Amino acid sequence: MPAKYASLPNPVICTPLALSEAKAHWADHCATCHANHGDGATMLGKNMYPRPPDMREGETQNQSDGELYYTIKNGVRLTGMPAFGEPGDSDLDSWKLVCLVRHLPRLTSEEVTEMKKLNPKTPDDREEERQEADFLNGASVAPDEHHHH
Ligand code: HEC
């Protein structure tokens, strides 16, 4: 990693708004491997080598903001960790994700519940939602039909 990254400060102030954007991004793009709460014990994460670390622990938390940012942007070669974000050194979305990585050890169960709604769906989940929607649509159409009699 280029030395300048280690001491790069996070230009984003980690406000609740920045965090909620990062949570949505994480739930959608990172949680399949890292889990919403960051322990990496997902179906995919558990079957990777090397495995994603428990990001709430020291191995991750002891790194500087700049180091985390560099990893998010560039990925980790020869591992499952892909590169994300826009080119350039002021990719604010990636910096917001650094805010979230810092927040992971304090994530509440309410926050995890919110994130679950934003996780990518499996085909089975989608089918179930479709059937529910069909059922609800059917149920709301039915009373209407009575007006025509
Ligand atoms: C396809 C699986 C996968 C996805 C998706 C993924 N990661 Fe990773 N990530 C990994 C793996 C595996 C590692 C461990 C790499 C290693 O051993 O150095 C890792 C490592 C990291 C690390 C370094 C942790 C440390 O302690 O050094 C950070 C930070 C990170 N990921 C952030 C993210 C963010 C943010 C996203 C979403 C934008 C994301 N990852 C998406 C698999 C993934």
Coordinates of C-alpha atoms and ligand atoms in Angstrom, one line a residue, residues 26 29-30 32-34 48 50-53 55 59-60 63 68 71-72 76 79-82 84 97, ligand 1:
W26 CA -22.9 -2.0 2.9
H29 CA -22.7 -4.5 -1.7
C30 CA -20.7 -5.8 1.3
T32 CA -23.1 -10.9 1.4
C33 CA -19.5 -11.6 2.4
H34 CA -19.0 -9.5 5.5
M48 CA -13.8 -18.2 1.2
P50 CA -8.8 -16.3 3.1
R51 CA -12.0 -15.6 5.1
P52 CA -13.2 -12.1 5.6
P53 CA -12.1 -11.1 9.1
M55 CA -14.3 -6.4 11.2
E59 CA -7.3 -6.8 13.2
T60 CA -9.5 -4.3 11.3
Q63 CA -5.9 0.0 11.0
L68 CA -9.3 0.9 5.4
T71 CA -8.6 -1.6 0.9
I72 CA -12.1 -0.6 0.1
V76 CA -7.1 -7.2 -1.7
T79 CA -8.5 -12.8 -2.2
G80 CA -12.3 -12.5 -2.6
M81 CA -12.2 -8.8 -1.6
P82 CA -13.1 -6.8 -4.7
F84 CA -15.1 -0.6 -5.0
L97 CA -17.9 3.1 4.4
Ligands
HEC1 C1 -17.1 -11.3 -2.5 C2 -16.9 -11.1 -1.1 C3 -16.6 -9.7 -0.6 C4 -17.3 -8.6 -0.8 C5 -18.6 -8.4 -1.7 C6 -16.7 -7.5 0.0 N1 -15.6 -8.0 0.7 FE1 -14.4 -6.9 1.9 N2 -13.2 -8.6 2.2 C7 -13.5 -9.9 1.6 C8 -12.4 -10.8 2.1 C9 -12.3 -12.2 1.7 C10 -11.5 -10.0 2.8 C11 -10.2 -10.5 3.5 C12 -9.1 -10.2 2.6 C13 -7.8 -10.6 3.2 O1 -7.6 -11.7 3.7 O2 -6.9 -9.7 3.2 C14 -12.1 -8.6 2.9 C15 -11.4 -7.6 3.6 C16 -12.0 -6.3 3.7 C17 -11.4 -5.3 4.5 C18 -10.0 -5.3 5.2 C19 -10.3 -5.9 6.6 C20 -9.0 -6.0 7.3 O3 -9.1 -6.3 8.5 O4 -7.9 -5.9 6.7 C21 -12.2 -4.2 4.4 C22 -12.0 -2.8 5.0 C23 -13.3 -4.6 3.5 N3 -13.2 -5.9 3.1 C24 -14.4 -3.8 3.2 C25 -15.4 -4.1 2.3 C26 -16.5 -3.2 1.9 C27 -16.7 -1.8 2.5 C28 -17.2 -3.9 1.0 C29 -18.4 -3.4 0.2 C30 -18.2 -2.1 -0.5 C31 -16.6 -5.2 0.9 N4 -15.6 -5.3 1.7 C32 -17.1 -6.2 0.0 C33 -14.5 -10.2 0.8 C34 -15.5 -9.3 0.4

